[in-house]
PDB file of C-alpha atoms in Angstrom:
ATOM      1  CA  MET A 160     -13.750  12.928-132.777  1.00  0.00           C
ATOM      2  CA  LYS A 161     -16.598  15.389-132.370  1.00  0.00           C
ATOM      3  CA  PHE A 162     -20.097  14.179-131.582  1.00  0.00           C
ATOM      4  CA  ALA A 163     -23.395  16.036-131.798  1.00  0.00           C
ATOM      5  CA  VAL A 164     -25.838  15.100-129.048  1.00  0.00           C
ATOM      6  CA  LEU A 165     -29.218  16.098-130.432  1.00  0.00           C
ATOM      7  CA  VAL A 166     -31.683  17.642-128.015  1.00  0.00           C
ATOM      8  CA  PHE A 167     -35.407  17.623-128.710  1.00  0.00           C
ATOM      9  CA  PRO A 168     -38.037  19.092-126.411  1.00  0.00           C
ATOM     10  CA  GLY A 169     -38.566  16.148-124.047  1.00  0.00           C
ATOM     11  CA  SER A 170     -35.190  14.431-124.521  1.00  0.00           C
ATOM     12  CA  ASN A 171     -33.949  13.278-121.129  1.00  0.00           C
ATOM     13  CA  CYS A 172     -30.904  11.090-121.776  1.00  0.00           C
ATOM     14  CA  ASP A 173     -28.963  13.863-123.488  1.00  0.00           C
ATOM     15  CA  LEU A 174     -26.933  14.632-120.363  1.00  0.00           C
ATOM     16  CA  ASP A 175     -25.995  10.976-119.893  1.00  0.00           C
ATOM     17  CA  MET A 176     -24.970  10.752-123.539  1.00  0.00           C
ATOM     18  CA  TYR A 177     -22.877  13.917-123.278  1.00  0.00           C
ATOM     19  CA  HIS A 178     -21.227  12.665-120.103  1.00  0.00           C
ATOM     20  CA  ALA A 179     -20.440   9.284-121.676  1.00  0.00           C
ATOM     21  CA  ILE A 180     -18.686  10.911-124.630  1.00  0.00           C
ATOM     22  CA  LYS A 181     -16.950  13.735-122.836  1.00  0.00           C
ATOM     23  CA  ASP A 182     -15.931  12.222-119.518  1.00  0.00           C
ATOM     24  CA  GLU A 183     -15.804   8.474-120.048  1.00  0.00           C
ATOM     25  CA  LEU A 184     -14.817   8.204-123.692  1.00  0.00           C
ATOM     26  CA  GLY A 185     -12.737  11.377-123.663  1.00  0.00           C
ATOM     27  CA  GLU A 186     -13.922  12.735-126.998  1.00  0.00           C
ATOM     28  CA  GLU A 187     -15.614  16.001-127.923  1.00  0.00           C
ATOM     29  CA  ALA A 188     -19.365  16.431-127.604  1.00  0.00           C
ATOM     30  CA  GLU A 189     -21.779  19.294-128.095  1.00  0.00           C
ATOM     31  CA  TYR A 190     -25.497  19.602-127.522  1.00  0.00           C
ATOM     32  CA  VAL A 191     -27.341  20.466-130.714  1.00  0.00           C
ATOM     33  CA  TRP A 192     -30.893  21.813-130.499  1.00  0.00           C
ATOM     34  CA  HIS A 193     -33.606  20.268-132.691  1.00  0.00           C
ATOM     35  CA  ASP A 194     -33.955  23.326-134.924  1.00  0.00           C
ATOM     36  CA  ALA A 195     -30.296  23.298-136.025  1.00  0.00           C
ATOM     37  CA  THR A 196     -29.822  23.359-139.776  1.00  0.00           C
ATOM     38  CA  ASP A 197     -26.198  22.309-140.054  1.00  0.00           C
ATOM     39  CA  LEU A 198     -24.447  19.217-138.737  1.00  0.00           C
ATOM     40  CA  SER A 199     -21.471  19.390-141.086  1.00  0.00           C
ATOM     41  CA  GLY A 200     -19.074  20.168-138.219  1.00  0.00           C
ATOM     42  CA  TYR A 201     -19.684  16.842-136.473  1.00  0.00           C
ATOM     43  CA  ASP A 202     -18.157  13.435-137.093  1.00  0.00           C
ATOM     44  CA  GLY A 203     -20.895  11.450-135.373  1.00  0.00           C
ATOM     45  CA  ILE A 204     -24.556  12.075-134.554  1.00  0.00           C
ATOM     46  CA  LEU A 205     -26.196  10.788-131.370  1.00  0.00           C
ATOM     47  CA  LEU A 206     -29.951  10.767-130.833  1.00  0.00           C
ATOM     48  CA  PRO A 207     -30.556  10.283-127.108  1.00  0.00           C
ATOM     49  CA  GLY A 208     -33.500   8.748-125.318  1.00  0.00           C
ATOM     50  CA  GLY A 209     -36.405  10.494-123.696  1.00  0.00           C
ATOM     51  CA  PHE A 210     -39.908  11.485-124.646  1.00  0.00           C
ATOM     52  CA  SER A 211     -39.518  13.939-127.505  1.00  0.00           C
ATOM     53  CA  TYR A 212     -42.680  16.026-127.844  1.00  0.00           C
ATOM     54  CA  GLY A 213     -44.197  14.031-125.011  1.00  0.00           C
ATOM     55  CA  ASP A 214     -44.466  10.981-127.285  1.00  0.00           C
ATOM     56  CA  TYR A 215     -47.625  12.645-128.610  1.00  0.00           C
ATOM     57  CA  LEU A 216     -49.296  10.827-131.513  1.00  0.00           C
ATOM     58  CA  ARG A 217     -46.546   8.165-131.629  1.00  0.00           C
ATOM     59  CA  CYS A 218     -43.034   8.007-130.187  1.00  0.00           C
ATOM     60  CA  GLY A 219     -40.721   9.960-132.444  1.00  0.00           C
ATOM     61  CA  ALA A 220     -43.474  10.915-134.910  1.00  0.00           C
ATOM     62  CA  ILE A 221     -43.242  14.648-134.309  1.00  0.00           C
ATOM     63  CA  ALA A 222     -39.486  14.857-133.668  1.00  0.00           C
ATOM     64  CA  ARG A 223     -38.995  13.233-137.054  1.00  0.00           C
ATOM     65  CA  PHE A 224     -40.108  16.494-138.690  1.00  0.00           C
ATOM     66  CA  SER A 225     -37.644  18.693-136.764  1.00  0.00           C
ATOM     67  CA  ASN A 226     -35.260  20.754-138.884  1.00  0.00           C
ATOM     68  CA  VAL A 227     -32.287  18.839-137.590  1.00  0.00           C
ATOM     69  CA  MET A 228     -33.646  15.549-138.912  1.00  0.00           C
ATOM     70  CA  THR A 229     -33.145  16.709-142.498  1.00  0.00           C
ATOM     71  CA  GLU A 230     -29.488  17.114-141.551  1.00  0.00           C
ATOM     72  CA  VAL A 231     -29.402  13.739-139.834  1.00  0.00           C
ATOM     73  CA  VAL A 232     -30.629  12.108-143.048  1.00  0.00           C
ATOM     74  CA  LYS A 233     -27.899  13.967-144.982  1.00  0.00           C
ATOM     75  CA  ALA A 234     -25.252  12.868-142.465  1.00  0.00           C
ATOM     76  CA  ALA A 235     -26.460   9.273-142.733  1.00  0.00           C
ATOM     77  CA  GLU A 236     -26.300   9.428-146.527  1.00  0.00           C
ATOM     78  CA  ALA A 237     -22.777  10.840-146.277  1.00  0.00           C
ATOM     79  CA  GLY A 238     -21.784   7.766-144.260  1.00  0.00           C
ATOM     80  CA  LYS A 239     -21.347   9.397-140.864  1.00  0.00           C
ATOM     81  CA  PRO A 240     -22.103   7.232-137.847  1.00  0.00           C
ATOM     82  CA  VAL A 241     -25.610   7.888-136.522  1.00  0.00           C
ATOM     83  CA  LEU A 242     -26.680   6.245-133.254  1.00  0.00           C
ATOM     84  CA  GLY A 243     -30.241   6.373-131.930  1.00  0.00           C
ATOM     85  CA  VAL A 244     -30.891   5.065-128.436  1.00  0.00           C
ATOM     86  CA  CYS A 245     -34.390   4.354-127.151  1.00  0.00           C
ATOM     87  CA  ASN A 246     -36.459   7.371-128.253  1.00  0.00           C
ATOM     88  CA  GLY A 247     -33.630   8.051-130.704  1.00  0.00           C
ATOM     89  CA  PHE A 248     -34.235   4.594-132.210  1.00  0.00           C
ATOM     90  CA  GLN A 249     -37.952   5.370-132.462  1.00  0.00           C
ATOM     91  CA  ILE A 250     -37.169   8.630-134.280  1.00  0.00           C
ATOM     92  CA  LEU A 251     -34.835   6.824-136.724  1.00  0.00           C
ATOM     93  CA  THR A 252     -37.589   4.347-137.644  1.00  0.00           C
ATOM     94  CA  GLU A 253     -40.136   7.146-138.037  1.00  0.00           C
ATOM     95  CA  VAL A 254     -37.828   9.086-140.358  1.00  0.00           C
ATOM     96  CA  GLY A 255     -37.202   5.935-142.381  1.00  0.00           C
ATOM     97  CA  LEU A 256     -33.459   5.558-141.785  1.00  0.00           C
ATOM     98  CA  LEU A 257     -34.204   2.202-140.156  1.00  0.00           C
ATOM     99  CA  PRO A 258     -36.965  -0.248-141.098  1.00  0.00           C
ATOM    100  CA  GLY A 259     -39.820  -1.351-138.830  1.00  0.00           C
ATOM    101  CA  ALA A 260     -41.405   0.354-135.838  1.00  0.00           C
ATOM    102  CA  LEU A 261     -41.457   0.212-132.040  1.00  0.00           C
ATOM    103  CA  LEU A 262     -44.717  -0.892-130.456  1.00  0.00           C
ATOM    104  CA  ARG A 263     -46.015  -0.817-126.911  1.00  0.00           C
ATOM    105  CA  ASN A 264     -44.279  -3.426-124.721  1.00  0.00           C
ATOM    106  CA  LYS A 265     -46.172  -6.693-124.839  1.00  0.00           C
ATOM    107  CA  ASN A 266     -46.877  -6.647-121.083  1.00  0.00           C
ATOM    108  CA  LEU A 267     -47.924  -2.956-121.276  1.00  0.00           C
ATOM    109  CA  LYS A 268     -45.400  -2.039-118.578  1.00  0.00           C
ATOM    110  CA  PHE A 269     -42.637   0.533-118.591  1.00  0.00           C
ATOM    111  CA  ILE A 270     -39.564  -1.590-117.909  1.00  0.00           C
ATOM    112  CA  CYS A 271     -36.478  -0.128-116.283  1.00  0.00           C
ATOM    113  CA  ARG A 272     -33.774  -2.669-115.512  1.00  0.00           C
ATOM    114  CA  THR A 273     -30.504  -4.092-116.727  1.00  0.00           C
ATOM    115  CA  VAL A 274     -30.854  -6.854-119.303  1.00  0.00           C
ATOM    116  CA  ASP A 275     -28.593  -9.430-120.913  1.00  0.00           C
ATOM    117  CA  LEU A 276     -27.794  -8.750-124.532  1.00  0.00           C
ATOM    118  CA  LYS A 277     -25.948 -10.726-127.156  1.00  0.00           C
ATOM    119  CA  VAL A 278     -23.759  -8.973-129.705  1.00  0.00           C
ATOM    120  CA  VAL A 279     -24.863 -10.949-132.757  1.00  0.00           C
ATOM    121  CA  ASN A 280     -22.938  -8.835-135.233  1.00  0.00           C
ATOM    122  CA  ASN A 281     -19.546  -7.463-134.197  1.00  0.00           C
ATOM    123  CA  HIS A 282     -18.588  -6.520-137.741  1.00  0.00           C
ATOM    124  CA  THR A 283     -20.095  -3.045-137.540  1.00  0.00           C
ATOM    125  CA  LEU A 284     -18.557   0.322-136.824  1.00  0.00           C
ATOM    126  CA  PHE A 285     -20.517   0.332-133.563  1.00  0.00           C
ATOM    127  CA  THR A 286     -19.522  -3.110-132.302  1.00  0.00           C
ATOM    128  CA  ASN A 287     -15.977  -3.867-133.483  1.00  0.00           C
ATOM    129  CA  GLN A 288     -14.707  -3.733-129.888  1.00  0.00           C
ATOM    130  CA  TYR A 289     -16.980  -6.582-128.802  1.00  0.00           C
ATOM    131  CA  ASP A 290     -16.335 -10.264-129.354  1.00  0.00           C
ATOM    132  CA  ASP A 291     -18.516 -12.276-131.682  1.00  0.00           C
ATOM    133  CA  ASN A 292     -21.643 -13.344-129.733  1.00  0.00           C
ATOM    134  CA  GLU A 293     -20.314 -11.601-126.637  1.00  0.00           C
ATOM    135  CA  MET A 294     -22.800 -11.400-123.752  1.00  0.00           C
ATOM    136  CA  ILE A 295     -23.145  -7.927-122.295  1.00  0.00           C
ATOM    137  CA  GLN A 296     -25.341  -6.203-119.749  1.00  0.00           C
ATOM    138  CA  ILE A 297     -26.953  -2.871-120.541  1.00  0.00           C
ATOM    139  CA  PRO A 298     -29.943  -1.144-118.948  1.00  0.00           C
ATOM    140  CA  ILE A 299     -33.260  -0.669-120.713  1.00  0.00           C
ATOM    141  CA  ALA A 300     -35.879   1.921-119.795  1.00  0.00           C
ATOM    142  CA  HIS A 301     -38.875   2.008-122.092  1.00  0.00           C
ATOM    143  CA  GLY A 302     -42.596   1.491-122.466  1.00  0.00           C
ATOM    144  CA  GLU A 303     -42.530   1.147-126.232  1.00  0.00           C
ATOM    145  CA  GLY A 304     -39.551  -0.926-127.252  1.00  0.00           C
ATOM    146  CA  ASN A 305     -41.321  -3.848-128.848  1.00  0.00           C
ATOM    147  CA  TYR A 306     -39.609  -3.939-132.223  1.00  0.00           C
ATOM    148  CA  TYR A 307     -41.918  -4.929-135.049  1.00  0.00           C
ATOM    149  CA  CYS A 308     -41.424  -5.448-138.761  1.00  0.00           C
ATOM    150  CA  ASP A 309     -43.138  -7.602-141.360  1.00  0.00           C
ATOM    151  CA  GLU A 310     -41.822 -11.004-142.451  1.00  0.00           C
ATOM    152  CA  GLU A 311     -40.232  -9.669-145.608  1.00  0.00           C
ATOM    153  CA  THR A 312     -38.309  -6.953-143.735  1.00  0.00           C
ATOM    154  CA  LEU A 313     -37.224  -9.457-141.097  1.00  0.00           C
ATOM    155  CA  GLN A 314     -35.834 -11.747-143.775  1.00  0.00           C
ATOM    156  CA  LYS A 315     -33.906  -8.816-145.234  1.00  0.00           C
ATOM    157  CA  LEU A 316     -32.520  -7.911-141.814  1.00  0.00           C
ATOM    158  CA  LYS A 317     -31.322 -11.487-141.386  1.00  0.00           C
ATOM    159  CA  ASP A 318     -29.906 -11.830-144.887  1.00  0.00           C
ATOM    160  CA  ASN A 319     -27.873  -8.630-144.512  1.00  0.00           C
ATOM    161  CA  ASN A 320     -26.784  -9.282-140.910  1.00  0.00           C
ATOM    162  CA  GLN A 321     -28.573  -6.127-139.804  1.00  0.00           C
ATOM    163  CA  ILE A 322     -29.597  -7.505-136.421  1.00  0.00           C
ATOM    164  CA  VAL A 323     -26.845  -6.287-134.087  1.00  0.00           C
ATOM    165  CA  PHE A 324     -28.151  -6.883-130.550  1.00  0.00           C
ATOM    166  CA  THR A 325     -30.691  -9.400-129.268  1.00  0.00           C
ATOM    167  CA  TYR A 326     -32.146  -9.916-125.807  1.00  0.00           C
ATOM    168  CA  GLU A 327     -30.757 -13.032-124.215  1.00  0.00           C
ATOM    169  CA  GLY A 328     -32.902 -15.104-121.873  1.00  0.00           C
ATOM    170  CA  GLU A 329     -36.234 -13.431-121.287  1.00  0.00           C
ATOM    171  CA  ASN A 330     -37.423 -11.026-123.966  1.00  0.00           C
ATOM    172  CA  PRO A 331     -38.560  -7.972-121.957  1.00  0.00           C
ATOM    173  CA  ASN A 332     -40.842  -6.346-124.506  1.00  0.00           C
ATOM    174  CA  GLY A 333     -42.031  -8.915-127.050  1.00  0.00           C
ATOM    175  CA  SER A 334     -39.871  -7.754-129.971  1.00  0.00           C
ATOM    176  CA  VAL A 335     -39.675  -9.978-133.051  1.00  0.00           C
ATOM    177  CA  GLU A 336     -36.716 -12.382-132.958  1.00  0.00           C
ATOM    178  CA  ASN A 337     -35.705 -10.835-129.595  1.00  0.00           C
ATOM    179  CA  ILE A 338     -34.345  -7.831-131.463  1.00  0.00           C
ATOM    180  CA  ALA A 339     -32.817  -5.116-129.273  1.00  0.00           C
ATOM    181  CA  GLY A 340     -30.872  -3.210-131.925  1.00  0.00           C
ATOM    182  CA  ILE A 341     -30.574  -3.071-135.714  1.00  0.00           C
ATOM    183  CA  ILE A 342     -28.359  -1.345-138.229  1.00  0.00           C
ATOM    184  CA  ASN A 343     -29.145   0.031-141.688  1.00  0.00           C
ATOM    185  CA  GLU A 344     -28.021  -1.763-144.816  1.00  0.00           C
ATOM    186  CA  LYS A 345     -25.095   0.552-145.338  1.00  0.00           C
ATOM    187  CA  GLY A 346     -23.908  -0.068-141.775  1.00  0.00           C
ATOM    188  CA  ASN A 347     -23.637   3.463-140.426  1.00  0.00           C
ATOM    189  CA  VAL A 348     -26.999   3.960-138.695  1.00  0.00           C
ATOM    190  CA  LEU A 349     -27.672   1.960-135.528  1.00  0.00           C
ATOM    191  CA  GLY A 350     -30.867   2.022-133.489  1.00  0.00           C
ATOM    192  CA  MET A 351     -31.162   0.234-130.156  1.00  0.00           C
ATOM    193  CA  MET A 352     -33.537   0.243-127.196  1.00  0.00           C
ATOM    194  CA  PRO A 353     -30.910  -0.465-124.475  1.00  0.00           C
ATOM    195  CA  HIS A 354     -28.920   2.505-123.168  1.00  0.00           C
ATOM    196  CA  PRO A 355     -25.156   2.051-123.690  1.00  0.00           C
ATOM    197  CA  GLU A 356     -24.577   5.572-122.334  1.00  0.00           C
ATOM    198  CA  ARG A 357     -25.838   4.346-118.960  1.00  0.00           C
ATOM    199  CA  ALA A 358     -23.234   1.591-118.830  1.00  0.00           C
ATOM    200  CA  VAL A 359     -19.943   3.466-119.042  1.00  0.00           C
ATOM    201  CA  ASN A 360     -18.670   3.434-115.464  1.00  0.00           C
ATOM    202  CA  GLU A 361     -18.405   0.681-112.827  1.00  0.00           C
ATOM    203  CA  LEU A 362     -19.767   3.085-110.225  1.00  0.00           C
ATOM    204  CA  ILE A 363     -23.125   3.208-111.968  1.00  0.00           C
ATOM    205  CA  GLY A 364     -23.422  -0.488-112.626  1.00  0.00           C
ATOM    206  CA  GLY A 365     -21.156  -1.505-115.480  1.00  0.00           C
ATOM    207  CA  ILE A 366     -19.028  -0.533-118.439  1.00  0.00           C
ATOM    208  CA  ASP A 367     -20.411  -2.805-121.165  1.00  0.00           C
ATOM    209  CA  GLY A 368     -21.731   0.184-123.111  1.00  0.00           C
ATOM    210  CA  LEU A 369     -18.370   1.907-123.388  1.00  0.00           C
ATOM    211  CA  ALA A 370     -17.048  -0.494-126.048  1.00  0.00           C
ATOM    212  CA  LEU A 371     -19.803   0.695-128.383  1.00  0.00           C
ATOM    213  CA  PHE A 372     -18.531   4.265-128.275  1.00  0.00           C
ATOM    214  CA  LYS A 373     -14.926   3.082-128.479  1.00  0.00           C
ATOM    215  CA  SER A 374     -15.828   1.124-131.603  1.00  0.00           C
ATOM    216  CA  ILE A 375     -17.135   4.263-133.312  1.00  0.00           C
ATOM    217  CA  VAL A 376     -13.950   6.172-132.477  1.00  0.00           C
ATOM    218  CA  LYS A 377     -11.694   3.338-133.591  1.00  0.00           C
ATOM    219  CA  GLN A 378     -13.411   3.059-136.949  1.00  0.00           C
ATOM    220  CA  TRP A 379     -13.352   6.829-137.414  1.00  0.00           C
ATOM    221  CA  ARG A 380      -9.623   7.060-136.588  1.00  0.00           C
ATOM    222  CA  GLU A 381      -8.815   4.283-139.037  1.00  0.00           C
ATOM    223  CA  SER A 382     -10.884   5.800-141.831  1.00  0.00           C
ATOM    224  CA  TYR A 383     -10.041   9.458-141.485  1.00  0.00           C
ATOM    225  CA  VAL A 384      -7.046  10.139-139.303  1.00  0.00           C
ATOM    226  CA  GLN A 385      -4.526   7.571-140.497  1.00  0.00           C
ATOM    227  CA  ALA A 386      -5.636   7.887-144.120  1.00  0.00           C
TER     228      ALA A 386
ATOM    229  CA  MET B 245     -65.153  24.504-143.588  1.00  0.00           C
ATOM    230  CA  LYS B 246     -64.996  20.727-143.557  1.00  0.00           C
ATOM    231  CA  LYS B 247     -64.764  18.384-140.642  1.00  0.00           C
ATOM    232  CA  VAL B 248     -62.520  15.370-141.187  1.00  0.00           C
ATOM    233  CA  LYS B 249     -62.821  12.355-138.899  1.00  0.00           C
ATOM    234  CA  ILE B 250     -59.748  10.134-139.005  1.00  0.00           C
ATOM    235  CA  TYR B 251     -59.523   6.672-137.476  1.00  0.00           C
ATOM    236  CA  VAL B 252     -56.092   5.146-136.962  1.00  0.00           C
ATOM    237  CA  THR B 253     -55.905   1.496-135.926  1.00  0.00           C
ATOM    238  CA  LEU B 254     -53.161  -1.073-135.576  1.00  0.00           C
ATOM    239  CA  ARG B 255     -52.911  -3.290-138.639  1.00  0.00           C
ATOM    240  CA  GLU B 256     -54.549  -6.701-138.451  1.00  0.00           C
ATOM    241  CA  SER B 257     -51.149  -8.400-138.470  1.00  0.00           C
ATOM    242  CA  VAL B 258     -49.947  -6.401-135.458  1.00  0.00           C
ATOM    243  CA  LEU B 259     -50.717  -7.634-131.943  1.00  0.00           C
ATOM    244  CA  ASP B 260     -52.630  -5.145-129.788  1.00  0.00           C
ATOM    245  CA  PRO B 261     -51.670  -5.859-126.168  1.00  0.00           C
ATOM    246  CA  GLN B 262     -53.848  -2.991-124.925  1.00  0.00           C
ATOM    247  CA  GLY B 263     -56.878  -4.406-126.704  1.00  0.00           C
ATOM    248  CA  THR B 264     -56.101  -7.867-125.327  1.00  0.00           C
ATOM    249  CA  ALA B 265     -55.921  -6.478-121.767  1.00  0.00           C
ATOM    250  CA  VAL B 266     -59.250  -4.686-122.195  1.00  0.00           C
ATOM    251  CA  LYS B 267     -60.843  -7.826-123.626  1.00  0.00           C
ATOM    252  CA  GLY B 268     -59.646  -9.740-120.570  1.00  0.00           C
ATOM    253  CA  SER B 269     -61.219  -7.146-118.317  1.00  0.00           C
ATOM    254  CA  LEU B 270     -64.543  -7.263-120.195  1.00  0.00           C
ATOM    255  CA  HIS B 271     -64.534 -11.057-119.894  1.00  0.00           C
ATOM    256  CA  THR B 272     -63.911 -10.746-116.146  1.00  0.00           C
ATOM    257  CA  MET B 273     -66.975  -8.514-115.994  1.00  0.00           C
ATOM    258  CA  GLY B 274     -69.008 -11.242-117.660  1.00  0.00           C
ATOM    259  CA  TYR B 275     -69.182  -9.921-121.227  1.00  0.00           C
ATOM    260  CA  ASN B 276     -68.054 -13.176-122.730  1.00  0.00           C
ATOM    261  CA  GLU B 277     -69.613 -12.254-126.052  1.00  0.00           C
ATOM    262  CA  VAL B 278     -66.642  -9.969-126.734  1.00  0.00           C
ATOM    263  CA  ALA B 279     -64.532 -11.874-129.252  1.00  0.00           C
ATOM    264  CA  ASP B 280     -61.889  -9.208-129.818  1.00  0.00           C
ATOM    265  CA  VAL B 281     -60.928  -5.649-128.868  1.00  0.00           C
ATOM    266  CA  ARG B 282     -58.712  -3.383-130.941  1.00  0.00           C
ATOM    267  CA  ILE B 283     -57.746   0.041-129.640  1.00  0.00           C
ATOM    268  CA  GLY B 284     -57.055   2.904-132.001  1.00  0.00           C
ATOM    269  CA  LYS B 285     -56.935   6.667-132.252  1.00  0.00           C
ATOM    270  CA  TYR B 286     -59.582   9.106-133.370  1.00  0.00           C
ATOM    271  CA  LEU B 287     -58.616  12.509-134.744  1.00  0.00           C
ATOM    272  CA  GLU B 288     -60.894  15.368-135.769  1.00  0.00           C
ATOM    273  CA  LEU B 289     -59.596  18.021-138.137  1.00  0.00           C
ATOM    274  CA  GLN B 290     -61.326  21.249-139.136  1.00  0.00           C
ATOM    275  CA  ILE B 291     -60.137  22.166-142.601  1.00  0.00           C
ATOM    276  CA  ASP B 292     -60.561  25.487-144.412  1.00  0.00           C
ATOM    277  CA  PRO B 293     -61.273  25.358-148.126  1.00  0.00           C
ATOM    278  CA  SER B 294     -58.293  25.964-150.413  1.00  0.00           C
ATOM    279  CA  GLU B 295     -57.275  25.312-154.003  1.00  0.00           C
ATOM    280  CA  ARG B 296     -55.874  21.949-152.867  1.00  0.00           C
ATOM    281  CA  ASP B 297     -57.991  18.839-153.116  1.00  0.00           C
ATOM    282  CA  ILE B 298     -59.120  18.023-149.583  1.00  0.00           C
ATOM    283  CA  ASP B 299     -59.141  14.277-150.150  1.00  0.00           C
ATOM    284  CA  GLY B 300     -55.577  14.481-151.442  1.00  0.00           C
ATOM    285  CA  ILE B 301     -54.220  16.487-148.532  1.00  0.00           C
ATOM    286  CA  VAL B 302     -55.971  14.374-145.891  1.00  0.00           C
ATOM    287  CA  LYS B 303     -54.477  11.254-147.402  1.00  0.00           C
ATOM    288  CA  GLU B 304     -51.064  12.909-147.517  1.00  0.00           C
ATOM    289  CA  MET B 305     -51.281  13.988-143.869  1.00  0.00           C
ATOM    290  CA  CYS B 306     -52.265  10.472-142.837  1.00  0.00           C
ATOM    291  CA  GLU B 307     -49.422   8.871-144.763  1.00  0.00           C
ATOM    292  CA  LYS B 308     -46.782  11.351-143.632  1.00  0.00           C
ATOM    293  CA  LEU B 309     -47.644  11.949-139.999  1.00  0.00           C
ATOM    294  CA  LEU B 310     -50.966  10.852-138.567  1.00  0.00           C
ATOM    295  CA  ALA B 311     -50.493   7.128-139.162  1.00  0.00           C
ATOM    296  CA  ASN B 312     -47.364   5.000-139.369  1.00  0.00           C
ATOM    297  CA  THR B 313     -48.284   2.645-142.182  1.00  0.00           C
ATOM    298  CA  VAL B 314     -45.683   0.105-141.046  1.00  0.00           C
ATOM    299  CA  ILE B 315     -47.945  -0.727-138.104  1.00  0.00           C
ATOM    300  CA  GLU B 316     -51.181   1.201-138.614  1.00  0.00           C
ATOM    301  CA  ASP B 317     -54.111   1.475-140.994  1.00  0.00           C
ATOM    302  CA  TYR B 318     -56.237   4.597-141.344  1.00  0.00           C
ATOM    303  CA  ARG B 319     -59.575   5.609-142.767  1.00  0.00           C
ATOM    304  CA  TYR B 320     -61.356   8.912-142.791  1.00  0.00           C
ATOM    305  CA  GLU B 321     -64.691  10.615-143.407  1.00  0.00           C
ATOM    306  CA  ILE B 322     -65.094  14.149-144.716  1.00  0.00           C
ATOM    307  CA  GLU B 323     -68.191  16.038-143.585  1.00  0.00           C
ATOM    308  CA  GLU B 324     -69.556  19.561-143.761  1.00  0.00           C
ATOM    309  CA  ALA B 325     -68.601  21.325-140.529  1.00  0.00           C
ATOM    310  CA  ASN B 326     -71.424  23.057-138.707  1.00  0.00           C
TER     311      ASN B 326
END
C-alpha cells in the first residue's frame, strides 16, 4: 500500500509519519509537497502535524487553500483513506471534510504528554485492529486541540457513531464530549489530535498507534488486493 | 482605494479562555467593573476599485478565509482610504 505524506510549509511531524509507515508498518510512503496537483498514484493520504503556514490567521486556514487540498478532497470523495493528525485534523476541519473546529486549549497551555484514549468506535477502517472500547496510550502535542461543534453537529456525530477516540480520565484541552478524534459520515476521513505516528515503537514509549496504520492496510488489502 | 476594517470575534456560544484569563487579570488589578472580556482579531485591507462589488467580495473573503463561521462571527466597515 502506498501512502502520500503531505508536506506543507511548517509541517513538522512529516518525518515521524514517514518513518512510521516505511520502517514500522513496512509499507510504501512518499513525501508530497503542498503544491502537488495529482494524488491518483496513492492509496492513502496522510496529513501530518505541525504548524502549517505558522498557524497564521487560524490553524490550517491557509493550508486549506493549497493546491494539494483540492486533490485531498477528490481522494476523500473517491473513498480513499485520509488521515489528519493534529494540524492535519485542523486542516481537514477547515476544508470541510470534517465538521466542527479546533479551539485554543481551555487552559491556554501547549500540552505535550502521553494521554489515555478510549477507542469508542472500532468499526472503522482506521480502528479495526483495536478492541471495542480498548484503552490505549498515545501522545498529544498541541495548543489548539479543543474540539468544538454545535449541539446539532454533536448529535449527528453521536447518531452516526462518528466519534472514534475520546480522552479517558482528565480531558486535556476542554473538547466537547472529551472528543479526541472523529470520522466523516462515509467513514474514510479521520481527524485526531493525538499522534499515532509517535507511538509505533516500544523504544520511543509505546506501540498503541501502530494498530491504526495496520487497520488501514488490512482494510485496503481486503477491498482491493483479494478482490 | 478603499480601506476595509474587519473584526473577527469568537461566537457568543463559544468559550473564550483567553478573554477569561484577561478578565481575571483585570479583576486582580482592581477593575471589578469588567463583566466580560472577549478577544478577537482586527484586519485592515486596502482594496483597489474594480468591476466587482466591494461589499460582495469582502463578505466572500470573510466567509471563505478570514473567519471560520463555525466558531467566529465577523463584521466590517468600508471607508475611503486616505
